[in-house]
Amino acid sequence: MKDPDVVVVGAGADGPVAAWKLARDHGVDVLLLEAGPFFGNEEWPEPHVDSGGTVSTDPDDLDGKLLDEQFTHREAEANDPTYGYLRVGPSNSARAPWFRNLHQNAFIWQVSCVGGTSIHYFSNHPRGYPTAFNDQPHWPDEVSYADMVPYYRLNEELTSTQQAPMTAREEVFIEGASEEMSGEYPLLDGLNVTETGWRPQPNAVEVPGKETATGEPLDSDYEGSFSYDDGFRGDTLVGDHFQGSSTPVDAPVREKARKSSNIGYVPRALDTNDNPDVGNVAIRPNTYVTDVHTAEGAGNLEATGVEIRDTWSGATQTVEADTVVLAGGCIETPRLWLNSGLPDDGWVGKGLTTHWFDWVVGVYDDETVADINPEREHMDPYVGQNSAVRFDKPGVGGLEDIGMSPGLVSFADYLFTEAGYSFDTPVDPDEPWDTRGYVVGKELKQRMADYRNTKAILVLTDDRPRQENGVSLDDTFSDEHGPVPKVRWEPHPDDDERRDELARIAANIHRNAGASHVHRSEWPPLLLHMQSSMRIGKVLDFAGEAKNVDRLFVADHSALANGVGGPNPTNSGQANALRIADHIGDRYF
Amino acid sequence: MTEHSDTSMTRRGVMKGVGGLAAVSMSGAGVAEAQEILGQDVPADPHTRDTYRAIVDAIVPRTPELGEELGEEHVPGGLDVELEKFLIWDFNHFQEVRLETLQTPIETARVGGGPLGGLGDGNPLEDTLGGLTPGDEGGEDVPVVDPVLELVDGLMAPELFQLDLDTISSGSELGALADLAGLDAVGELTDLLAVEDVDEFGELLDFGAADRLAIDFADAPIPEDAEGIAEFDLLVEAGNEVTQRVIQNYPYANVFPFVFDIVAAEFLLRGENEDTPSPNPEFAGGGTFVRLSREDRLRCLWKIVDGGVIDRLDGILSPMLPAVGILKFVVMAVNGLHGFGYYTEWSGLGDTKTATPSEREMQVDPGAVQSRTQTDYPGPADGYAADWRHAVDGGFDDDWETGETPGPVDGELPDEAADDAEGVPGGEAE
């Protein structure tokens, strides 16, 4: 596509959403650029060792079996921050990842590829809390929760979002949370959450079904195939989403059960090329945008295009467009903005939120689990969707029940903390946990020996945007794209207070369910749910257009005005991208 | 932690011919041979190897006592699967440095130089930027962030990535540190180290088998128009053993053990150890750090995160690292990588464990690797049979009233597949 109307920078969770909407509903030709590789596309059969094609415009380029080969389900091969296929770095895996200067005990967890960080997400699609839109001053008045709901509904329909299935692990959480069992919270049965309670996760995953296409019952006695070619459809209950997830195996890309944006939106975006009545979408991976070009307009500067660099060849090129949409995420979008020398009134890159996570671990006896699940002795954290049940407390945040494979569990449960080593870390006897901090040595091995009856509850705090948290340009390190991002996030005491409250609720849920040991990991900052570093209301107007640069929009999670109260941001980010795409169409096309 | 804009200047002052290191150390090694070195495994020097082995041993040790309690499969630890190689590989593939990003600046941007010119007094943007007081509506105290700091020039001083720490030429470990810091005498280290008795610190400080660590660009001096990935010449001299490699990323893994030895010596000097240090023959190549007990090794590392070490030792560590601040992140990674390595399938990669990522191949069933036998995880599968139910009969309610519909949306989805799902067994909710 030589002459796009719109360039969208970044094909992560949100870029393909905006691209599809612009082409499908506004007749706009979109060039979607992505710095990382394109998995599951025949144009790039070996995305880590060969530069492959240049651009994909044909939905027939998508190949589900190729995706199966690339997403191996193996943990280190997927998740290792340096060599994993889901790292943030150039497609050429012989090269080091892209460096970010992080001067603290913290971890940034992102993925660079078509689909972005939604490639390893748990597919949790709750809506933001209405109170975070209507009652927090961070949101501009022009956008209310009611304005967001139609876009939530559309996004949920497109991504098959529905209530997650409850398996053995979730039943233990429900035992501890539900007032009808041993807990104290009501079941919430709606998508718009204004009260405190527990509920199944709204997940962007097709349901497992109760029988196969050949009529076999789908329950714990099922011994048949999980292959699409053998007639299996829907979710296969594998907890491997952080490895990329490509199930059912053999399924076409668009029929993989979990709707990361490469599944939920990219096929639809490419379908526009087969429809003469709408605009077109071309996707170009391996392309890093290094500069946003502008011209003097009547008032503000006006975006005119971008400078790109091929990550394999190093070749550079200018792409002109009527409108530029930044969707590189909360770190790359402000970095590109700052490296482009665009105006900064003090909030570019600032106000970053990350849900000030924590992690509270429960270890259970076999007998306890068997009492709750009479047919089983183990919770088996690798069975079921990675997170299928949650707790919500609007104004404070939420909790999620989590199951993962053991490498990820060992890191998250016992090897990521700001509290020091458990052998030196005292526990306040009034607190509902037995240990906290790093667990190492013999105790680590003992704990991991209980892996199949261990589960964690993730704390997602409603942290509020503050100017000192965020992304700036580093003044020590540069790479081929300019100064690297320098990232900083520290909690406010109010955030700490909300996090402590949620951690206590999580520990008590474990206690109510009968956990024999409760451990608080006390995480340092994990920059995973990043939001609001290019906030509407500050850097952007309510439509997502830069206040100081015309025809320049931001349509990724960085445009969110706050952390939407704590719930996972993908649904909100994508709904907002749909909303912004409509405004782009209305303003300029 | 403080940032040092003068680090490069200091280090440049004491390079003492390191620029010639590449020529000397690569003598006898042709270009082809150097290229071959690039692709090698992780032939770490004894100091590097044994320092990481001591860390692995502290976090995932052999546990003979668990044999009786949990079963013999719980006895082996990280060293049995060479987990130290995982740590070394990851740290040495941590950051790519590119030649076109290097330049010896007259002054760094932070102190007012660089292509942007002085940004201090007389900065034309100062009036515009200085008056901003953008508080948030949340009512919280919000300090003004100085946007001038955003204006950096995008170039790095090569000296940040050059190093020659030579205990033989300098006479001692302390001498090597003094030379690296550009000091005339060991005694001048007292202030830099913030210790009361530099001699006692010197007695405690030992780099083990390592006599010299030298890092330089393989093609130093760097041609002005050089582009592409920088290659580094890494030299570690340890007694009669010389480890020399050309690698494409900055060899952080080889630098950190020296940092850990310095931190360990200060840890002992301050009496923060709880156990008596002693020679540890199992990690004979290591220095001060490996002499600490298992728990003291970890306590020592934690002082980097939460013990003020970086602030106290900033002056002595700055000449050793491009940015001392990353050490807190490094301690996070030292611990966390055990999860990414030991408790994943990594050890099942056999002799491809540290190959280029695309060349790593499983040689053991992912469910049968050492750590997986300890966690009873069967390994990845295409699906799992399980009893499941829905918690909300009939699905979620969605009764929020809206005044608008989203834009010009066609109610009929463009993707037939989504509609088809309803008619397919397995695609229908109960």
PDB file of N, CA and C in Angstrom, chain A residues 75-77 80 82-83 95 97 127 147 150 153 158 163 166 171 189 191-192 207 209-210 220 233 236 350 407 410 421 424 441 445-446 452 465 467 472 475-478 486, chain B residues 3 59 61 63 69 74 76 86 90 93 95-96 110 134 136 143 150 152 154 156 299 335 339 343 345 360 372 376 382 384 387-389 392 397-398 400 404 406 413 424 426:
ATOM      1  N   GLU A  75       7.375 -23.142  28.149  1.00  0.00           N
ATOM      2  CA  GLU A  75       7.429 -21.907  28.936  1.00  0.00           C
ATOM      3  C   GLU A  75       8.633 -21.027  28.650  1.00  0.00           C
ATOM      4  N   ALA A  76       9.833 -21.579  28.833  1.00  0.00           N
ATOM      5  CA  ALA A  76      11.025 -20.752  28.645  1.00  0.00           C
ATOM      6  C   ALA A  76      11.136 -20.313  27.194  1.00  0.00           C
ATOM      7  N   GLU A  77      10.822 -21.249  26.292  1.00  0.00           N
ATOM      8  CA  GLU A  77      10.931 -20.943  24.878  1.00  0.00           C
ATOM      9  C   GLU A  77      10.020 -19.780  24.495  1.00  0.00           C
ATOM     10  N   ASP A  80      10.977 -16.531  28.188  1.00  0.00           N
ATOM     11  CA  ASP A  80      12.244 -15.998  28.684  1.00  0.00           C
ATOM     12  C   ASP A  80      12.439 -14.590  28.113  1.00  0.00           C
ATOM     13  N   THR A  82      14.878 -12.843  27.456  1.00  0.00           N
ATOM     14  CA  THR A  82      15.960 -12.607  26.515  1.00  0.00           C
ATOM     15  C   THR A  82      15.833 -13.452  25.253  1.00  0.00           C
ATOM     16  N   TYR A  83      15.521 -14.731  25.391  1.00  0.00           N
ATOM     17  CA  TYR A  83      15.493 -15.555  24.183  1.00  0.00           C
ATOM     18  C   TYR A  83      14.112 -16.047  23.780  1.00  0.00           C
ATOM     19  N   ARG A  95      19.635 -11.611  17.770  1.00  0.00           N
ATOM     20  CA  ARG A  95      19.965 -10.309  18.357  1.00  0.00           C
ATOM     21  C   ARG A  95      19.373 -10.178  19.758  1.00  0.00           C
ATOM     22  N   PRO A  97      17.386  -8.451  22.967  1.00  0.00           N
ATOM     23  CA  PRO A  97      16.114  -7.720  23.037  1.00  0.00           C
ATOM     24  C   PRO A  97      16.359  -6.213  23.026  1.00  0.00           C
ATOM     25  N   ARG A 127     -15.094  -5.239  31.834  1.00  0.00           N
ATOM     26  CA  ARG A 127     -15.171  -3.803  31.564  1.00  0.00           C
ATOM     27  C   ARG A 127     -14.544  -3.047  32.730  1.00  0.00           C
ATOM     28  N   ASP A 147     -20.992   6.235  27.375  1.00  0.00           N
ATOM     29  CA  ASP A 147     -20.438   6.376  26.030  1.00  0.00           C
ATOM     30  C   ASP A 147     -19.568   5.179  25.653  1.00  0.00           C
ATOM     31  N   PRO A 150     -21.500   1.008  24.468  1.00  0.00           N
ATOM     32  CA  PRO A 150     -21.736   0.444  23.128  1.00  0.00           C
ATOM     33  C   PRO A 150     -20.474  -0.144  22.499  1.00  0.00           C
ATOM     34  N   ARG A 153     -19.717  -3.417  24.137  1.00  0.00           N
ATOM     35  CA  ARG A 153     -20.599  -4.465  23.592  1.00  0.00           C
ATOM     36  C   ARG A 153     -20.105  -4.964  22.234  1.00  0.00           C
ATOM     37  N   LEU A 158     -17.254  -9.161  19.015  1.00  0.00           N
ATOM     38  CA  LEU A 158     -16.211  -9.515  18.057  1.00  0.00           C
ATOM     39  C   LEU A 158     -15.196 -10.500  18.649  1.00  0.00           C
ATOM     40  N   GLN A 163     -18.757 -15.610  29.813  1.00  0.00           N
ATOM     41  CA  GLN A 163     -18.298 -16.066  31.124  1.00  0.00           C
ATOM     42  C   GLN A 163     -17.408 -17.310  30.969  1.00  0.00           C
ATOM     43  N   MET A 166     -15.933 -22.824  34.912  1.00  0.00           N
ATOM     44  CA  MET A 166     -15.382 -23.117  36.236  1.00  0.00           C
ATOM     45  C   MET A 166     -14.860 -24.554  36.243  1.00  0.00           C
ATOM     46  N   GLU A 171     -13.356 -23.794  41.573  1.00  0.00           N
ATOM     47  CA  GLU A 171     -14.286 -24.197  42.632  1.00  0.00           C
ATOM     48  C   GLU A 171     -13.680 -23.915  44.009  1.00  0.00           C
ATOM     49  N   ASP A 189     -23.722 -10.928  38.652  1.00  0.00           N
ATOM     50  CA  ASP A 189     -24.121 -11.588  37.408  1.00  0.00           C
ATOM     51  C   ASP A 189     -24.193 -10.629  36.227  1.00  0.00           C
ATOM     52  N   LEU A 191     -22.270  -7.402  33.650  1.00  0.00           N
ATOM     53  CA  LEU A 191     -21.017  -6.924  33.068  1.00  0.00           C
ATOM     54  C   LEU A 191     -20.640  -5.532  33.583  1.00  0.00           C
ATOM     55  N   ASN A 192     -21.610  -4.806  34.111  1.00  0.00           N
ATOM     56  CA  ASN A 192     -21.361  -3.441  34.589  1.00  0.00           C
ATOM     57  C   ASN A 192     -21.289  -3.483  36.110  1.00  0.00           C
ATOM     58  N   VAL A 207     -16.268 -20.935  24.468  1.00  0.00           N
ATOM     59  CA  VAL A 207     -16.464 -21.901  25.558  1.00  0.00           C
ATOM     60  C   VAL A 207     -16.072 -23.305  25.100  1.00  0.00           C
ATOM     61  N   GLY A 209     -17.670 -26.111  25.301  1.00  0.00           N
ATOM     62  CA  GLY A 209     -18.712 -27.011  24.819  1.00  0.00           C
ATOM     63  C   GLY A 209     -18.884 -28.192  25.750  1.00  0.00           C
ATOM     64  N   LYS A 210     -19.909 -28.978  25.485  1.00  0.00           N
ATOM     65  CA  LYS A 210     -20.160 -30.160  26.312  1.00  0.00           C
ATOM     66  C   LYS A 210     -19.981 -31.450  25.532  1.00  0.00           C
ATOM     67  N   SER A 220     -14.405 -34.904  32.212  1.00  0.00           N
ATOM     68  CA  SER A 220     -13.100 -35.405  32.655  1.00  0.00           C
ATOM     69  C   SER A 220     -12.815 -36.821  32.161  1.00  0.00           C
ATOM     70  N   ARG A 233     -13.915 -28.226  18.557  1.00  0.00           N
ATOM     71  CA  ARG A 233     -14.136 -26.788  18.422  1.00  0.00           C
ATOM     72  C   ARG A 233     -14.154 -26.146  19.810  1.00  0.00           C
ATOM     73  N   THR A 236      -9.976 -25.614  24.635  1.00  0.00           N
ATOM     74  CA  THR A 236      -9.512 -26.945  25.037  1.00  0.00           C
ATOM     75  C   THR A 236      -9.020 -26.949  26.482  1.00  0.00           C
ATOM     76  N   LYS A 350       3.763  10.551  30.922  1.00  0.00           N
ATOM     77  CA  LYS A 350       3.569  10.594  32.376  1.00  0.00           C
ATOM     78  C   LYS A 350       2.184  10.067  32.769  1.00  0.00           C
ATOM     79  N   GLY A 407       7.017 -23.039  35.721  1.00  0.00           N
ATOM     80  CA  GLY A 407       8.084 -22.048  35.653  1.00  0.00           C
ATOM     81  C   GLY A 407       7.557 -20.657  35.980  1.00  0.00           C
ATOM     82  N   SER A 410       6.735 -20.491  39.717  1.00  0.00           N
ATOM     83  CA  SER A 410       7.885 -20.325  40.614  1.00  0.00           C
ATOM     84  C   SER A 410       8.359 -18.880  40.626  1.00  0.00           C
ATOM     85  N   TYR A 421      14.097 -11.713  51.505  1.00  0.00           N
ATOM     86  CA  TYR A 421      14.025 -13.179  51.585  1.00  0.00           C
ATOM     87  C   TYR A 421      13.183 -13.587  52.788  1.00  0.00           C
ATOM     88  N   ASP A 424      14.406 -13.957  56.323  1.00  0.00           N
ATOM     89  CA  ASP A 424      14.732 -12.768  57.112  1.00  0.00           C
ATOM     90  C   ASP A 424      13.558 -11.800  57.217  1.00  0.00           C
ATOM     91  N   GLY A 441      15.832 -22.009  48.273  1.00  0.00           N
ATOM     92  CA  GLY A 441      16.474 -23.156  48.895  1.00  0.00           C
ATOM     93  C   GLY A 441      15.534 -24.342  49.055  1.00  0.00           C
ATOM     94  N   LYS A 445      11.899 -25.648  47.033  1.00  0.00           N
ATOM     95  CA  LYS A 445      11.660 -26.951  46.406  1.00  0.00           C
ATOM     96  C   LYS A 445      10.475 -27.663  47.056  1.00  0.00           C
ATOM     97  N   GLN A 446      10.329 -27.471  48.347  1.00  0.00           N
ATOM     98  CA  GLN A 446       9.155 -28.058  49.006  1.00  0.00           C
ATOM     99  C   GLN A 446       7.868 -27.424  48.504  1.00  0.00           C
ATOM    100  N   ARG A 452       0.855 -28.711  42.158  1.00  0.00           N
ATOM    101  CA  ARG A 452      -0.476 -29.069  41.631  1.00  0.00           C
ATOM    102  C   ARG A 452      -1.600 -28.696  42.594  1.00  0.00           C
ATOM    103  N   PRO A 465      -3.296   7.788  38.134  1.00  0.00           N
ATOM    104  CA  PRO A 465      -2.169   8.383  37.416  1.00  0.00           C
ATOM    105  C   PRO A 465      -1.501   9.517  38.199  1.00  0.00           C
ATOM    106  N   GLN A 467       2.081  12.190  37.905  1.00  0.00           N
ATOM    107  CA  GLN A 467       2.996  12.688  36.886  1.00  0.00           C
ATOM    108  C   GLN A 467       4.413  12.129  37.026  1.00  0.00           C
ATOM    109  N   SER A 472      10.330   8.309  29.960  1.00  0.00           N
ATOM    110  CA  SER A 472      11.060   9.439  29.394  1.00  0.00           C
ATOM    111  C   SER A 472      12.165   8.875  28.515  1.00  0.00           C
ATOM    112  N   ASP A 475      19.049   9.116  29.067  1.00  0.00           N
ATOM    113  CA  ASP A 475      20.189   9.932  28.639  1.00  0.00           C
ATOM    114  C   ASP A 475      21.504   9.177  28.717  1.00  0.00           C
ATOM    115  N   THR A 476      21.434   7.856  28.895  1.00  0.00           N
ATOM    116  CA  THR A 476      22.655   7.051  28.883  1.00  0.00           C
ATOM    117  C   THR A 476      22.715   6.130  27.674  1.00  0.00           C
ATOM    118  N   PHE A 477      21.579   5.495  27.354  1.00  0.00           N
ATOM    119  CA  PHE A 477      21.595   4.457  26.321  1.00  0.00           C
ATOM    120  C   PHE A 477      20.734   4.834  25.110  1.00  0.00           C
ATOM    121  N   SER A 478      21.243   4.472  23.955  1.00  0.00           N
ATOM    122  CA  SER A 478      20.472   4.601  22.724  1.00  0.00           C
ATOM    123  C   SER A 478      20.567   3.305  21.943  1.00  0.00           C
ATOM    124  N   LYS A 486      13.287   5.242  29.250  1.00  0.00           N
ATOM    125  CA  LYS A 486      13.596   5.094  30.662  1.00  0.00           C
ATOM    126  C   LYS A 486      12.252   5.027  31.386  1.00  0.00           C
TER     127      LYS A 486
ATOM    128  N   GLU B   3      23.117   9.418  39.205  1.00  0.00           N
ATOM    129  CA  GLU B   3      23.577   9.226  37.847  1.00  0.00           C
ATOM    130  C   GLU B   3      24.867   9.995  37.655  1.00  0.00           C
ATOM    131  N   ILE B  59      19.854 -20.621  45.692  1.00  0.00           N
ATOM    132  CA  ILE B  59      18.413 -20.522  45.408  1.00  0.00           C
ATOM    133  C   ILE B  59      17.792 -21.885  45.110  1.00  0.00           C
ATOM    134  N   PRO B  61      19.321 -25.325  45.607  1.00  0.00           N
ATOM    135  CA  PRO B  61      20.434 -26.203  45.970  1.00  0.00           C
ATOM    136  C   PRO B  61      20.105 -27.680  45.767  1.00  0.00           C
ATOM    137  N   THR B  63      19.354 -31.004  47.559  1.00  0.00           N
ATOM    138  CA  THR B  63      18.701 -31.190  48.856  1.00  0.00           C
ATOM    139  C   THR B  63      18.591 -32.669  49.183  1.00  0.00           C
ATOM    140  N   GLU B  69      12.024 -37.342  52.464  1.00  0.00           N
ATOM    141  CA  GLU B  69      10.737 -36.669  52.695  1.00  0.00           C
ATOM    142  C   GLU B  69       9.827 -36.692  51.475  1.00  0.00           C
ATOM    143  N   HIS B  74      13.708 -35.279  44.162  1.00  0.00           N
ATOM    144  CA  HIS B  74      13.778 -33.921  44.705  1.00  0.00           C
ATOM    145  C   HIS B  74      15.181 -33.552  45.210  1.00  0.00           C
ATOM    146  N   PRO B  76      18.317 -33.460  43.317  1.00  0.00           N
ATOM    147  CA  PRO B  76      19.173 -32.593  42.493  1.00  0.00           C
ATOM    148  C   PRO B  76      18.678 -31.149  42.439  1.00  0.00           C
ATOM    149  N   PHE B  86      22.483 -20.686  32.122  1.00  0.00           N
ATOM    150  CA  PHE B  86      21.272 -19.943  31.754  1.00  0.00           C
ATOM    151  C   PHE B  86      21.415 -18.483  32.163  1.00  0.00           C
ATOM    152  N   ASP B  90      21.825 -15.329  29.546  1.00  0.00           N
ATOM    153  CA  ASP B  90      20.822 -14.263  29.525  1.00  0.00           C
ATOM    154  C   ASP B  90      21.435 -12.892  29.805  1.00  0.00           C
ATOM    155  N   HIS B  93      23.318 -11.565  26.858  1.00  0.00           N
ATOM    156  CA  HIS B  93      22.508 -11.239  25.677  1.00  0.00           C
ATOM    157  C   HIS B  93      21.439 -10.216  26.041  1.00  0.00           C
ATOM    158  N   GLN B  95      21.874  -6.709  26.275  1.00  0.00           N
ATOM    159  CA  GLN B  95      21.854  -5.418  25.605  1.00  0.00           C
ATOM    160  C   GLN B  95      22.765  -5.408  24.393  1.00  0.00           C
ATOM    161  N   GLU B  96      22.180  -4.998  23.283  1.00  0.00           N
ATOM    162  CA  GLU B  96      22.942  -4.822  22.056  1.00  0.00           C
ATOM    163  C   GLU B  96      23.418  -3.373  22.004  1.00  0.00           C
ATOM    164  N   ARG B 110      23.334  16.008  29.700  1.00  0.00           N
ATOM    165  CA  ARG B 110      22.842  16.340  31.036  1.00  0.00           C
ATOM    166  C   ARG B 110      23.605  17.511  31.641  1.00  0.00           C
ATOM    167  N   PRO B 134       1.845  21.526  36.426  1.00  0.00           N
ATOM    168  CA  PRO B 134       0.676  20.742  36.070  1.00  0.00           C
ATOM    169  C   PRO B 134       0.279  19.750  37.152  1.00  0.00           C
ATOM    170  N   ASP B 136      -2.370  17.342  39.243  1.00  0.00           N
ATOM    171  CA  ASP B 136      -3.441  16.478  38.795  1.00  0.00           C
ATOM    172  C   ASP B 136      -4.724  16.837  39.537  1.00  0.00           C
ATOM    173  N   PRO B 143       4.940  16.577  41.975  1.00  0.00           N
ATOM    174  CA  PRO B 143       6.098  17.402  41.659  1.00  0.00           C
ATOM    175  C   PRO B 143       6.184  17.662  40.166  1.00  0.00           C
ATOM    176  N   GLU B 150      14.052  15.538  28.985  1.00  0.00           N
ATOM    177  CA  GLU B 150      13.684  14.716  27.843  1.00  0.00           C
ATOM    178  C   GLU B 150      14.637  14.937  26.669  1.00  0.00           C
ATOM    179  N   VAL B 152      17.642  14.638  25.099  1.00  0.00           N
ATOM    180  CA  VAL B 152      18.946  13.995  25.118  1.00  0.00           C
ATOM    181  C   VAL B 152      19.392  13.799  23.689  1.00  0.00           C
ATOM    182  N   GLY B 154      20.973  11.221  22.161  1.00  0.00           N
ATOM    183  CA  GLY B 154      20.890   9.934  21.483  1.00  0.00           C
ATOM    184  C   GLY B 154      22.224   9.300  21.173  1.00  0.00           C
ATOM    185  N   MET B 156      26.001   7.700  22.760  1.00  0.00           N
ATOM    186  CA  MET B 156      26.595   7.132  23.967  1.00  0.00           C
ATOM    187  C   MET B 156      28.111   7.245  23.871  1.00  0.00           C
ATOM    188  N   ARG B 299      21.500 -12.312  51.217  1.00  0.00           N
ATOM    189  CA  ARG B 299      21.397 -11.062  51.995  1.00  0.00           C
ATOM    190  C   ARG B 299      22.266  -9.976  51.356  1.00  0.00           C
ATOM    191  N   ASN B 335      17.354 -13.443  40.745  1.00  0.00           N
ATOM    192  CA  ASN B 335      16.390 -14.312  41.421  1.00  0.00           C
ATOM    193  C   ASN B 335      15.361 -14.868  40.434  1.00  0.00           C
ATOM    194  N   GLY B 339      13.280 -19.011  37.954  1.00  0.00           N
ATOM    195  CA  GLY B 339      11.963 -19.474  37.530  1.00  0.00           C
ATOM    196  C   GLY B 339      11.898 -19.710  36.032  1.00  0.00           C
ATOM    197  N   TYR B 343      12.699 -24.004  36.593  1.00  0.00           N
ATOM    198  CA  TYR B 343      11.362 -24.605  36.688  1.00  0.00           C
ATOM    199  C   TYR B 343      10.616 -24.653  35.357  1.00  0.00           C
ATOM    200  N   GLU B 345      11.148 -25.855  31.033  1.00  0.00           N
ATOM    201  CA  GLU B 345      11.704 -27.003  30.305  1.00  0.00           C
ATOM    202  C   GLU B 345      13.142 -26.777  29.880  1.00  0.00           C
ATOM    203  N   ARG B 360      17.892 -23.948  19.413  1.00  0.00           N
ATOM    204  CA  ARG B 360      17.666 -24.755  20.613  1.00  0.00           C
ATOM    205  C   ARG B 360      16.593 -25.804  20.312  1.00  0.00           C
ATOM    206  N   ARG B 372      10.501 -30.742  36.304  1.00  0.00           N
ATOM    207  CA  ARG B 372       9.112 -31.168  36.085  1.00  0.00           C
ATOM    208  C   ARG B 372       8.802 -32.432  36.881  1.00  0.00           C
ATOM    209  N   ASP B 376       5.641 -32.398  39.320  1.00  0.00           N
ATOM    210  CA  ASP B 376       4.562 -33.278  38.883  1.00  0.00           C
ATOM    211  C   ASP B 376       3.713 -32.624  37.801  1.00  0.00           C
ATOM    212  N   ASP B 382      -2.316 -30.468  24.137  1.00  0.00           N
ATOM    213  CA  ASP B 382      -3.234 -29.775  23.218  1.00  0.00           C
ATOM    214  C   ASP B 382      -4.564 -29.456  23.877  1.00  0.00           C
ATOM    215  N   TYR B 384      -7.144 -30.425  27.757  1.00  0.00           N
ATOM    216  CA  TYR B 384      -7.332 -31.216  28.972  1.00  0.00           C
ATOM    217  C   TYR B 384      -8.810 -31.546  29.145  1.00  0.00           C
ATOM    218  N   ASP B 387     -14.172 -31.624  34.042  1.00  0.00           N
ATOM    219  CA  ASP B 387     -15.560 -31.265  34.299  1.00  0.00           C
ATOM    220  C   ASP B 387     -15.618 -29.752  34.494  1.00  0.00           C
ATOM    221  N   TRP B 388     -16.585 -29.145  33.885  1.00  0.00           N
ATOM    222  CA  TRP B 388     -16.681 -27.692  34.053  1.00  0.00           C
ATOM    223  C   TRP B 388     -18.148 -27.291  34.053  1.00  0.00           C
ATOM    224  N   ARG B 389     -18.383 -26.100  34.576  1.00  0.00           N
ATOM    225  CA  ARG B 389     -19.747 -25.560  34.599  1.00  0.00           C
ATOM    226  C   ARG B 389     -19.694 -24.050  34.419  1.00  0.00           C
ATOM    227  N   VAL B 392     -22.881 -18.484  36.067  1.00  0.00           N
ATOM    228  CA  VAL B 392     -24.041 -17.592  35.938  1.00  0.00           C
ATOM    229  C   VAL B 392     -24.992 -18.193  34.907  1.00  0.00           C
ATOM    230  N   ASP B 397     -25.831 -10.351  32.781  1.00  0.00           N
ATOM    231  CA  ASP B 397     -26.735  -9.254  32.455  1.00  0.00           C
ATOM    232  C   ASP B 397     -25.929  -8.084  31.895  1.00  0.00           C
ATOM    233  N   ASP B 398     -26.592  -7.279  31.097  1.00  0.00           N
ATOM    234  CA  ASP B 398     -25.939  -6.065  30.593  1.00  0.00           C
ATOM    235  C   ASP B 398     -27.009  -5.007  30.368  1.00  0.00           C
ATOM    236  N   TRP B 400     -26.967  -1.654  31.239  1.00  0.00           N
ATOM    237  CA  TRP B 400     -26.565  -0.243  31.360  1.00  0.00           C
ATOM    238  C   TRP B 400     -27.180   0.558  30.223  1.00  0.00           C
ATOM    239  N   GLU B 404     -26.356   6.452  23.118  1.00  0.00           N
ATOM    240  CA  GLU B 404     -25.815   6.435  21.756  1.00  0.00           C
ATOM    241  C   GLU B 404     -25.537   5.009  21.311  1.00  0.00           C
ATOM    242  N   PRO B 406     -22.612   2.967  18.850  1.00  0.00           N
ATOM    243  CA  PRO B 406     -21.269   3.268  18.349  1.00  0.00           C
ATOM    244  C   PRO B 406     -21.267   3.532  16.864  1.00  0.00           C
ATOM    245  N   LEU B 413     -21.807  -8.906  11.491  1.00  0.00           N
ATOM    246  CA  LEU B 413     -20.355  -8.982  11.581  1.00  0.00           C
ATOM    247  C   LEU B 413     -19.769  -9.367  10.235  1.00  0.00           C
ATOM    248  N   VAL B 424     -21.912 -24.893  15.858  1.00  0.00           N
ATOM    249  CA  VAL B 424     -20.901 -25.941  15.990  1.00  0.00           C
ATOM    250  C   VAL B 424     -20.871 -26.487  17.403  1.00  0.00           C
ATOM    251  N   GLY B 426     -19.547 -27.432  20.710  1.00  0.00           N
ATOM    252  CA  GLY B 426     -18.347 -26.905  21.363  1.00  0.00           C
ATOM    253  C   GLY B 426     -18.298 -25.406  21.299  1.00  0.00           C
TER     254      GLY B 426
END
